Coordinates of C-alpha atoms and ligand atoms in Angstrom, one line a residue:
M33 CA 216.3 80.7 210.4
T34 CA 219.1 82.1 208.2
P35 CA 222.6 83.3 209.2
S36 CA 221.1 86.8 209.3
H37 CA 218.9 85.7 212.2
R38 CA 219.9 85.2 215.8
I39 CA 218.2 83.1 218.5
V40 CA 218.6 84.0 222.1
P41 CA 217.2 81.5 224.6
V42 CA 215.7 82.8 227.9
D43 CA 216.3 79.9 230.3
L44 CA 213.5 79.8 232.8
G45 CA 212.8 76.1 233.3
A46 CA 209.3 75.2 232.2
R47 CA 208.7 78.8 231.2
S48 CA 211.8 79.0 228.9
Y49 CA 211.3 80.6 225.4
Q50 CA 213.3 81.9 222.5
V51 CA 213.8 85.4 221.2
R52 CA 214.2 85.2 217.5
I53 CA 215.7 88.3 215.9
G54 CA 216.2 89.3 212.3
P55 CA 214.6 90.6 209.1
G56 CA 211.4 89.3 207.6
L57 CA 209.9 87.7 210.8
I58 CA 206.5 89.3 210.4
A59 CA 205.9 87.7 207.0
A60 CA 207.4 84.4 208.4
A61 CA 205.4 84.5 211.6
P62 CA 203.0 81.6 210.8
A63 CA 205.8 79.1 210.6
H64 CA 207.1 80.2 214.0
L65 CA 203.7 80.4 215.6
A66 CA 202.3 77.1 214.3
P67 CA 204.0 74.8 216.9
L68 CA 202.4 76.9 219.6
L69 CA 198.8 76.8 218.3
A70 CA 196.2 74.4 219.7
R71 CA 193.9 75.6 216.9
P72 CA 194.4 77.8 213.9
R73 CA 193.3 81.0 215.5
V74 CA 195.0 84.0 217.1
A75 CA 194.0 87.4 218.5
I76 CA 196.3 90.3 217.8
V77 CA 196.6 93.4 220.0
T78 CA 198.3 96.4 218.4
D79 CA 198.1 100.2 218.2
E80 CA 196.6 102.3 215.4
T81 CA 200.0 103.4 214.1
V82 CA 201.5 99.9 213.9
A83 CA 198.2 98.6 212.5
A84 CA 198.6 101.0 209.5
V85 CA 202.1 99.9 208.7
H86 CA 202.7 96.3 209.8
L87 CA 199.4 94.6 210.6
P88 CA 198.4 93.9 206.9
A89 CA 201.6 91.9 206.3
L90 CA 201.0 89.8 209.5
T91 CA 197.3 89.1 208.8
A92 CA 198.0 88.3 205.1
A93 CA 200.7 85.8 206.2
L94 CA 198.4 84.3 208.8
D95 CA 195.5 84.1 206.3
A96 CA 197.8 82.4 203.7
A97 CA 198.7 79.8 206.3
G98 CA 195.0 79.2 207.2
I99 CA 195.3 80.8 210.7
A100 CA 192.3 83.0 211.5
A101 CA 193.2 86.3 213.1
D102 CA 191.3 89.2 214.6
A103 CA 192.9 92.4 215.7
L104 CA 192.3 95.2 218.2
A105 CA 194.0 98.4 217.4
L106 CA 194.3 100.7 220.4
P107 CA 195.3 104.4 220.3
A108 CA 199.1 104.8 220.0
G109 CA 201.0 106.3 222.9
E110 CA 201.9 105.9 226.6
A111 CA 198.4 107.0 227.7
T112 CA 197.1 103.7 226.4
K113 CA 198.9 101.8 229.2
S114 CA 195.9 102.4 231.5
W115 CA 193.2 100.6 233.4
D116 CA 190.6 101.7 230.8
H117 CA 192.4 100.3 227.9
L118 CA 193.4 97.2 229.8
G119 CA 189.7 96.6 230.6
R120 CA 188.7 97.2 227.0
T121 CA 191.4 94.8 225.8
V122 CA 190.3 92.0 228.2
D123 CA 186.7 92.5 227.2
W124 CA 187.6 92.3 223.6
L125 CA 189.6 89.1 224.0
L126 CA 186.6 87.6 225.9
G127 CA 184.3 88.7 223.2
Q128 CA 186.6 87.0 220.7
R129 CA 186.2 83.8 222.8
I130 CA 189.9 83.5 223.2
E131 CA 190.4 80.3 225.2
R132 CA 192.9 79.2 227.7
R133 CA 195.0 77.3 225.1
D134 CA 195.0 80.1 222.5
I135 CA 197.7 82.7 221.8
V136 CA 197.5 86.4 222.1
I137 CA 199.9 88.3 219.9
A138 CA 201.3 91.7 221.0
L139 CA 202.3 93.6 217.8
G140 CA 203.8 96.9 218.7
G141 CA 206.1 98.8 221.0
G142 CA 206.5 98.6 224.7
V143 CA 203.1 100.1 225.4
I144 CA 201.3 97.3 223.5
G145 CA 203.7 94.6 224.8
D146 CA 203.2 95.6 228.4
L147 CA 199.4 96.0 228.1
A148 CA 198.6 93.0 226.0
G149 CA 201.0 90.9 228.1
F150 CA 199.1 92.0 231.3
A151 CA 195.8 91.3 229.6
A152 CA 197.0 87.8 228.7
A153 CA 198.2 87.3 232.3
I154 CA 194.7 88.0 233.8
L155 CA 192.5 86.6 231.0
R156 CA 190.9 83.4 232.2
R157 CA 193.7 83.5 234.9
G158 CA 196.4 83.4 232.3
V159 CA 196.7 82.6 228.6
R160 CA 199.9 82.4 226.5
F161 CA 201.1 85.3 224.5
V162 CA 203.7 86.0 221.8
Q163 CA 205.6 89.3 221.7
M164 CA 206.2 90.8 218.2
P165 CA 208.1 94.0 219.1
T166 CA 208.2 96.7 216.5
T167 CA 210.2 99.4 218.3
L168 CA 213.9 99.3 219.1
L169 CA 213.1 99.7 222.8
A170 CA 210.7 96.8 222.7
Q171 CA 213.1 94.6 220.7
V172 CA 216.0 95.1 223.1
D173 CA 214.1 95.3 226.4
S174 CA 210.4 95.3 227.0
S175 CA 209.4 92.2 225.0
V176 CA 211.9 90.0 227.0
G177 CA 211.6 89.1 230.6
G178 CA 207.9 89.0 231.3
K179 CA 207.3 92.3 233.1
T180 CA 203.8 93.3 232.0
G181 CA 201.5 96.0 233.3
V182 CA 199.9 99.4 233.1
N183 CA 200.5 102.9 234.7
S184 CA 198.7 104.4 237.6
A185 CA 198.0 108.0 238.5
H186 CA 200.6 107.3 241.2
G187 CA 203.3 106.4 238.8
K188 CA 204.6 104.2 236.0
N189 CA 204.2 100.5 235.8
L190 CA 202.8 100.2 239.3
I191 CA 200.1 97.7 238.4
G192 CA 201.1 94.5 236.7
A193 CA 202.3 90.9 236.7
F194 CA 205.3 88.8 235.7
H195 CA 204.0 86.8 232.8
Q196 CA 206.6 85.4 230.4
P197 CA 205.8 85.3 226.7
S198 CA 205.9 81.9 224.9
L199 CA 208.0 83.3 222.0
V200 CA 209.4 86.7 220.9
L201 CA 209.7 87.4 217.2
A202 CA 211.7 90.6 216.7
D203 CA 211.5 91.6 213.0
T204 CA 214.4 94.1 212.5
D205 CA 212.8 95.2 209.2
A206 CA 209.9 96.6 211.2
L207 CA 212.2 99.2 212.6
A208 CA 212.6 100.9 209.2
T209 CA 209.2 102.6 209.6
L210 CA 210.0 103.9 213.1
P211 CA 210.4 107.7 213.4
D212 CA 214.0 108.8 214.2
R213 CA 213.0 110.1 217.6
D214 CA 211.5 106.8 218.6
F215 CA 214.5 104.9 217.3
R216 CA 216.8 107.2 219.3
A217 CA 214.6 106.8 222.4
G218 CA 215.0 103.0 222.1
Y219 CA 218.7 103.5 221.8
G220 CA 218.6 104.8 225.4
E221 CA 217.9 101.2 226.5
V222 CA 220.7 99.9 224.3
V223 CA 223.3 102.2 225.9
K224 CA 221.9 101.2 229.3
Y225 CA 223.2 97.6 228.7
G226 CA 226.8 98.8 228.0
L227 CA 226.7 101.2 231.0
L228 CA 225.3 98.7 233.5
G229 CA 227.4 95.6 232.7
D230 CA 229.6 95.6 229.5
A231 CA 232.2 98.3 229.0
G232 CA 233.3 96.6 225.7
F233 CA 229.7 96.9 224.4
F234 CA 229.6 100.6 225.3
A235 CA 232.9 101.2 223.4
W236 CA 231.4 99.3 220.4
L237 CA 228.3 101.6 220.6
E238 CA 230.5 104.7 220.7
A239 CA 232.0 103.5 217.4
N240 CA 229.0 102.0 215.8
G241 CA 225.9 103.6 217.3
P242 CA 225.6 106.3 214.6
R243 CA 225.2 103.6 211.8
L244 CA 222.6 101.4 213.5
R245 CA 219.8 102.9 211.4
T246 CA 221.5 102.2 208.1
D247 CA 223.5 99.0 208.7
G248 CA 221.4 95.9 209.2
C249 CA 224.4 93.8 210.5
A250 CA 225.3 96.4 213.2
L251 CA 221.6 96.6 214.1
L252 CA 221.3 92.9 214.4
H253 CA 224.4 92.7 216.6
A254 CA 223.2 95.6 218.9
V255 CA 219.7 94.0 219.3
A256 CA 221.0 90.4 219.8
H257 CA 223.7 91.5 222.3
S258 CA 221.3 93.6 224.3
V259 CA 218.7 90.7 224.4
A260 CA 221.4 88.2 225.4
M261 CA 222.5 90.5 228.3
K262 CA 218.9 90.8 229.4
A263 CA 218.1 87.1 229.0
G264 CA 221.1 86.2 231.2
I265 CA 220.0 88.6 233.9
V266 CA 216.3 87.5 233.8
A267 CA 217.4 83.8 233.9
R268 CA 219.4 84.5 237.0
D269 CA 216.8 86.7 238.7
E270 CA 213.4 86.5 237.1
T271 CA 211.4 88.4 239.8
E272 CA 214.0 91.1 240.6
Q273 CA 215.1 89.9 244.0
G274 CA 218.6 91.3 243.2
E275 CA 220.6 91.5 240.0
R276 CA 217.6 92.3 237.8
A277 CA 217.3 95.7 239.5
L278 CA 220.4 96.7 237.5
L279 CA 218.2 96.9 234.4
N280 CA 216.6 99.9 236.0
L281 CA 219.8 102.0 235.6
G282 CA 218.5 105.5 234.9
H283 CA 214.9 104.5 235.5
T284 CA 214.3 106.1 238.9
F285 CA 215.2 109.5 237.6
G286 CA 213.6 108.7 234.2
H287 CA 210.2 107.7 235.7
A288 CA 210.1 110.8 237.8
L289 CA 210.8 112.9 234.7
E290 CA 208.2 111.1 232.7
S291 CA 205.7 111.7 235.5
A292 CA 206.7 115.4 235.7
T293 CA 206.1 115.7 231.9
G294 CA 202.8 114.0 232.1
Y295 CA 203.8 110.9 230.1
S296 CA 203.6 113.1 227.0
D297 CA 205.6 113.7 223.9
R298 CA 207.7 116.2 225.9
L299 CA 209.8 113.2 227.0
L300 CA 209.6 109.6 225.7
H301 CA 210.4 106.7 228.0
G302 CA 213.8 105.9 226.4
E303 CA 214.7 109.6 226.5
G304 CA 214.0 109.7 230.3
V305 CA 216.2 106.6 230.7
A306 CA 219.0 108.3 228.8
I307 CA 218.8 111.4 231.0
G308 CA 218.5 109.1 234.0
C309 CA 221.7 107.2 233.0
A310 CA 223.6 110.5 232.7
L311 CA 222.3 111.6 236.1
A312 CA 223.3 108.2 237.7
F313 CA 226.9 108.7 236.4
D314 CA 226.9 112.4 237.6
L315 CA 225.8 111.2 241.0
S316 CA 228.3 108.3 241.0
A317 CA 231.1 110.7 240.2
R318 CA 229.9 113.3 242.8
L319 CA 230.0 110.5 245.4
G320 CA 233.5 109.5 244.3
L321 CA 232.3 106.1 243.2
C322 CA 233.4 106.3 239.6
P323 CA 236.1 108.1 237.6
Q324 CA 235.4 111.8 237.2
E325 CA 235.7 111.5 233.4
D326 CA 232.9 108.8 233.0
P327 CA 229.9 111.2 233.2
S328 CA 231.5 113.3 230.4
R329 CA 232.0 110.2 228.3
V330 CA 228.4 109.1 228.8
G331 CA 227.1 112.6 228.1
A332 CA 229.3 113.0 225.0
H333 CA 228.0 109.7 223.5
L334 CA 224.4 110.6 224.1
A335 CA 224.9 114.0 222.5
A336 CA 226.7 112.4 219.6
M337 CA 223.6 110.2 219.1
G338 CA 221.3 113.3 219.2
M339 CA 219.8 112.2 222.5
P340 CA 218.9 114.3 225.5
A341 CA 221.3 113.9 228.4
R342 CA 220.3 116.7 230.8
L343 CA 217.2 118.2 232.4
A344 CA 218.0 121.3 230.3
D345 CA 217.3 119.2 227.2
I346 CA 213.6 118.8 228.2
A347 CA 211.4 121.5 226.6
G348 CA 209.3 123.5 229.1
A349 CA 209.3 124.0 232.8
L350 CA 210.0 121.2 235.2
P351 CA 208.9 120.8 238.9
D352 CA 211.5 121.8 241.5
D353 CA 214.1 119.4 242.8
A354 CA 212.0 118.5 245.9
A355 CA 209.0 117.6 243.7
L356 CA 211.2 115.5 241.4
I357 CA 212.8 113.6 244.4
A358 CA 209.2 113.1 245.8
A359 CA 208.2 111.5 242.5
M360 CA 211.3 109.3 242.6
G361 CA 209.9 108.0 245.9
Q362 CA 207.2 106.2 244.0
D363 CA 209.8 103.9 242.5
K364 CA 209.2 100.1 242.9
K365 CA 212.7 99.7 244.4
V366 CA 211.8 101.9 247.4
V367 CA 212.1 99.9 250.7
D368 CA 210.7 101.3 253.9
G369 CA 210.3 104.7 252.2
R370 CA 214.1 104.8 251.3
L371 CA 215.2 105.3 247.8
R372 CA 217.4 102.7 246.2
L373 CA 219.3 103.8 243.2
I374 CA 221.5 102.1 240.6
L375 CA 224.9 103.8 240.6
A376 CA 228.2 102.8 239.0
R377 CA 231.8 102.2 239.9
G378 CA 232.6 102.8 236.3
I379 CA 231.2 102.3 232.8
G380 CA 230.0 98.7 232.7
D381 CA 230.0 98.2 236.5
A382 CA 226.6 99.2 238.0
F383 CA 225.3 98.3 241.5
V384 CA 222.3 98.9 243.7
T385 CA 222.6 101.2 246.7
G386 CA 220.3 102.7 249.4
A387 CA 223.0 104.9 250.7
V388 CA 222.4 108.2 248.8
G389 CA 221.5 111.4 250.5
R390 CA 218.7 113.6 249.2
D391 CA 221.1 116.6 249.1
D392 CA 223.4 114.8 246.7
I393 CA 220.5 113.9 244.4
A394 CA 219.3 117.5 244.6
A395 CA 222.7 118.7 243.7
V396 CA 223.0 116.6 240.5
L397 CA 219.5 117.6 239.5
A398 CA 220.3 121.3 239.9
A399 CA 223.5 121.0 237.9
S400 CA 221.6 119.2 235.1
R401 CA 219.0 122.0 234.6
Ligands
LIG513 P1 205.4 102.8 222.2 O1 204.9 101.4 222.3 O2 204.5 103.9 222.6 O3 205.9 103.0 220.7 C1 206.5 104.3 220.4 C2 205.7 104.9 219.2 O4 206.1 104.2 218.0 C3 204.2 104.7 219.2 O5 203.6 105.9 218.7 C4 203.9 103.5 218.3 O6 202.7 103.6 217.7 C5 205.0 103.7 217.2 N1 205.5 102.6 216.6 C6 205.8 101.3 217.1 N2 206.3 100.6 216.2 C7 206.4 101.3 215.1 C8 206.9 101.0 213.8 N3 207.6 99.9 213.5 N4 206.8 102.0 212.8 C9 206.3 103.2 213.1 N5 205.8 103.5 214.3 C10 205.9 102.5 215.3 O7 206.8 103.0 223.1 P2 208.1 102.2 223.3 O8 209.2 103.2 223.3 O9 208.2 101.0 222.3 O10 207.9 101.5 224.7 C11 207.8 102.3 225.9 C12 207.1 101.5 226.9 O11 207.8 100.4 227.2 C13 206.9 102.3 228.2 O12 205.6 102.2 228.7 C14 207.8 101.6 229.2 O13 207.4 101.6 230.5 C15 207.8 100.2 228.6 N6 208.9 99.3 229.0 C16 208.7 98.1 229.5 C17 209.7 97.3 229.8 C18 209.4 95.9 230.4 O14 210.4 95.2 230.8 N7 208.2 95.4 230.3 C19 211.0 97.7 229.6 C20 211.3 98.9 229.1 C21 210.2 99.8 228.7
LIG514 N1 213.2 96.8 232.0 C1 213.6 96.4 233.3 C2 213.3 94.9 233.5 O1 212.9 94.2 232.6 O2 213.6 94.4 234.5

């Protein structure tokens, strides 16, 4: 690794692994993978869009290193995180005779990482996998921490398993081909880290967020800092018994909005998280938990980054408040039918609470339309 690379350890005892972040890691992948391989053979799961732009470099590098690789390219998009594509992937891996000691590589965004990780978790009762995230969202969040799964008609991510990767290789060069809208959506998860637990990082993002697309050093810092925050939380609370729930800041609102927009291009996951973070601060201020100026500061930064911050920013009609609150009730944090939300005492100081009335939630939803 060169000084332009960072290594963030995820300390989980026997299941510990490293997140290696920096430019050129797709081409350099064979050297990083070699120590993990029981035989010179890998299976790659990707999507059709990523396959067109980054798969050739990976397969050429593997071929040059004498590592055989076959790839399955699934359709791009959230709809792929489904039972159908999970079954297709597992059958393909079995057809490729991927064995217990082999490695599955997830090359793509959060959709591919979540689906391929879940496929690896259930294939032959568990094979190892390596995350090679190619979106900003996947590099800062979904590739780290071992949450894998698919969506259900009942809601997002309701079917899945904790299955930690053996290694994460986050090639920051890969983000150059990411459309602006997907880059900005991933930024929603970056902002989340500042909002939930690091006011200094949020202030750094206010100053530096606009240059992340063009400044490799700033991008490397933002990705590595986000990953380090996530790695710390995951190491302390791998299976979300407590602190890890803070990583869901904005997600209960966001998942309901994604459901309401049919998991379509009307609202990308990270955009839902951004609006959800803004709503969480609106609600916190309404309840007198955080300073009244914090929601304006959050909204102003999201707007400066060209991101949606309000329900009004979502194109087309949305269900009424009662329907949105009902959709929020499918959240995995619900206990005994009661919503639990992540709110904040201020920027960088989030906490979990079950003490929020539906009238207050409805009021902030209405004000955001
Ligand atoms: P995604 O995987 O759908 O990728 C977004 C789009 O970018 C896709 O069209 C993809 O084909 C394309 N793409 C990916 N890399 C590219 C590249 N380098 N160049 C050009 N195009 C590229 O979506 P996402 O935003 O990466 O991830 C969202 C998913 O992640 C959601 O399903 C969400 O639930 C999940 N998620 C999981 C966790 C977790 O902890 N497991 C955390 C956050 C989000
Ligand atoms: N993205 C939320 C988590 O990993 O817990």
